[in-house]
């Protein structure tokens, strides 16, 4: 199994631009999680899905952030418009129900 | 959310056992104790979890106090590859909207050659 796949691995953009991060979970997993990691705030859960349905999005910082899971093999996290304070490493993780989570390699986002 | 307390950092020597402590005095009856670790420049990875009994797997052992207010992750023989941030996390076993993995600051483990 290839594990959780995230793309792009690195993204540099300018303030105000739209950013889309992508995640392919491990085949057969039905739960998907989006996290953000910064030095100041550590690792934070943004949103998670179970069977493609958002269960808890209380960690999404504001309306500029949105996440979708159109099917069991794909999810996106979109930031529009992006701001410098959104610079962070964004991790996607998947699991079977609420068992151990498998994390992807992360997307390092830099907003100038 | 139930909280955990871990030392900020610990040091160990290669090939020696390491005991990483975690306090969780407000743990509830449905909380599982999970350990994850994050190697430099990588995403976190699952290490082990337990509810009441001690647990062993190929990576580590988890010793849980009888009152469940504390636990210890045991690496039997540390290697340089075990240098990472170790997170002790309580996860509500009821699932659904009660489910979350809330990462704290963790313990930075340094392994000396």
XYZ file of C-alpha atoms in Angstrom:
225
model
C 0.000 0.000 0.000
C 1.298 3.458 -0.867
C 0.082 5.002 2.351
C -1.664 8.353 2.559
C -0.766 10.501 -0.423
C -0.730 14.275 -0.242
C -0.114 16.799 -2.962
C 1.555 19.088 -3.469
C 4.406 18.461 -1.030
C 5.394 22.114 -1.095
C 3.354 25.149 -2.055
C 4.484 28.745 -2.177
C 1.850 31.321 -2.975
C 1.103 34.968 -2.531
C -1.356 36.448 -0.119
C -4.855 36.519 -1.543
C -4.429 33.521 -3.804
C -6.518 30.373 -3.557
C -4.736 27.266 -2.314
C -5.987 23.701 -2.703
C -4.393 20.827 -0.843
C -5.204 17.283 -1.847
C -5.282 13.982 -0.023
C -5.766 10.374 -1.057
C -6.424 8.178 1.969
C -5.386 4.556 2.322
C -7.724 2.306 0.378
C -10.399 0.822 2.633
C -10.145 3.488 5.300
C -13.377 5.327 6.033
C -12.190 8.151 8.277
C -10.121 11.090 7.103
C -8.546 13.897 9.124
C -6.955 17.225 8.241
C -4.384 18.690 10.666
C -2.254 21.812 10.667
C 1.125 22.116 12.418
C 2.954 25.308 13.312
C 5.690 26.033 15.798
C 3.417 28.305 17.803
C 0.272 26.173 17.950
C 1.607 22.662 17.481
C -0.518 20.033 15.741
C -4.188 20.997 15.474
C -7.110 18.996 14.116
C -9.005 21.078 11.575
C -11.769 18.743 10.436
C -12.527 15.059 10.134
C -14.810 12.948 8.005
C -16.360 9.551 8.566
C -17.808 7.780 5.525
C -17.312 10.994 3.525
C -19.465 13.007 5.941
C -17.916 15.854 7.960
C -18.255 14.963 11.643
C -16.490 17.832 13.364
C -15.202 21.010 11.721
C -14.825 22.997 14.917
C -11.087 23.266 14.321
C -11.451 25.072 10.999
C -10.051 28.525 11.769
C -12.462 30.635 9.737
C -14.646 30.808 6.660
C -11.627 31.085 4.410
C -11.038 27.397 5.019
C -13.213 24.689 3.494
C -12.852 20.937 3.113
C -14.624 18.426 0.950
C -14.644 14.685 0.547
C -16.549 13.886 -2.638
C -15.743 10.187 -2.446
C -13.903 7.672 -0.302
C -10.599 8.094 -2.113
C -10.169 11.852 -2.274
C -10.366 14.947 -0.115
C -9.425 18.590 -0.553
C -8.670 21.414 1.840
C -9.091 24.827 0.286
C -7.986 28.214 1.572
C -9.449 31.233 -0.166
C -8.081 33.858 0.143
C -4.796 32.739 1.690
C -2.944 34.853 4.269
C 0.632 34.722 5.582
C -0.598 33.358 8.926
C -1.855 30.263 7.090
C 1.739 29.216 6.508
C 2.133 25.801 8.108
C 2.526 22.104 7.403
C -0.827 20.522 6.636
C -1.204 16.814 7.308
C -3.883 14.455 6.133
C -4.485 11.197 8.000
C -6.807 8.257 7.489
C -8.049 5.346 9.542
C -10.588 2.556 9.622
C -13.298 4.070 11.800
C -11.593 5.374 14.905
C -8.631 3.049 14.966
C -4.999 4.090 14.565
C -4.455 6.968 12.211
C -1.961 6.866 9.363
C -0.506 10.217 8.437
C 0.652 11.452 5.082
C 3.982 13.232 4.529
C 2.360 16.656 4.771
C 2.158 19.737 2.552
C 4.382 22.643 3.524
C 2.492 25.823 2.680
C 4.194 29.196 2.537
C 2.059 32.276 1.947
C 4.095 35.359 1.110
C -11.264 17.358 26.786
C -9.182 15.280 29.163
C -5.620 16.568 29.260
C -2.237 14.887 29.493
C 1.004 16.132 31.004
C 4.391 15.069 29.666
C 7.957 16.257 30.279
C 9.129 18.645 27.602
C 12.239 16.637 26.858
C 14.173 13.528 27.792
C 17.535 12.076 26.879
C 18.607 8.505 26.473
C 21.610 6.549 25.325
C 21.508 4.194 22.398
C 20.596 0.589 23.214
C 19.298 1.524 26.678
C 15.650 1.333 27.741
C 13.601 4.528 27.771
C 10.600 5.204 29.978
C 8.432 8.092 28.798
C 5.888 9.154 31.432
C 2.443 10.647 30.934
C 0.015 11.930 33.559
C -3.714 12.015 32.841
C -5.385 12.488 36.193
C -8.757 13.514 34.684
C -9.078 10.466 32.444
C -12.619 9.152 32.045
C -13.729 5.548 31.905
C -14.182 5.624 28.129
C -10.815 7.221 27.321
C -8.182 5.159 25.562
C -4.519 6.103 26.008
C -2.788 6.537 22.656
C 0.851 7.182 21.878
C 2.072 8.649 18.621
C 5.506 9.861 17.670
C 6.756 12.305 15.087
C 10.186 11.882 13.581
C 11.880 14.988 12.188
C 10.228 16.293 9.014
C 7.631 13.510 8.971
C 4.007 13.101 9.886
C 3.115 11.508 13.196
C 2.995 7.734 13.379
C 1.017 5.489 15.675
C 3.003 3.689 18.361
C 0.604 1.928 20.707
C -2.651 2.311 22.634
C -4.427 0.749 25.581
C -7.402 1.042 27.889
C -6.648 -0.665 31.190
C -4.184 -3.509 30.707
C -0.532 -3.243 29.775
C 0.088 -3.642 26.057
C 3.031 -4.788 23.991
C 3.747 -4.558 20.280
C 6.802 -4.670 18.081
C 7.573 -1.013 18.655
C 7.044 -0.523 22.378
C 5.241 -1.433 25.575
C 2.598 0.582 27.360
C 2.328 0.321 31.114
C -0.902 1.719 32.572
C -1.257 2.510 36.253
C -3.970 0.659 38.130
C -5.949 3.872 38.700
C -5.321 4.836 35.037
C -4.172 8.308 36.056
C -0.768 7.790 34.530
C 0.974 5.634 31.943
C 4.482 4.973 30.684
C 5.661 4.262 27.181
C 8.625 1.918 27.240
C 11.122 1.609 24.424
C 13.127 -1.464 25.344
C 16.280 -0.590 23.434
C 16.482 2.922 22.067
C 18.050 3.463 18.680
C 19.016 6.685 16.963
C 15.928 6.261 14.819
C 13.743 6.574 17.930
C 14.687 10.242 18.339
C 11.338 11.982 17.930
C 8.576 13.886 19.668
C 6.354 11.447 21.544
C 2.727 12.382 22.123
C 0.495 10.881 24.788
C -3.145 11.401 23.840
C -6.481 10.459 25.351
C -9.117 9.393 22.874
C -12.760 8.963 23.742
C -13.727 5.412 22.877
C -17.348 6.287 22.210
C -16.418 7.507 18.738
C -18.705 9.649 16.612
C -18.565 13.333 17.419
C -16.804 12.504 20.673
C -13.798 11.224 18.822
C -10.735 13.417 18.600
C -6.987 13.045 18.811
C -5.825 16.225 20.510
C -2.056 16.558 20.304
C -0.230 18.409 23.090
C 3.396 19.496 23.014
C 4.722 15.997 23.606
C 8.146 14.907 24.836
C 11.180 15.483 22.666
C 13.341 12.380 23.009
C 17.015 12.726 22.208
C 19.025 9.527 21.771
C 22.759 9.802 22.242
C 25.079 7.434 20.359
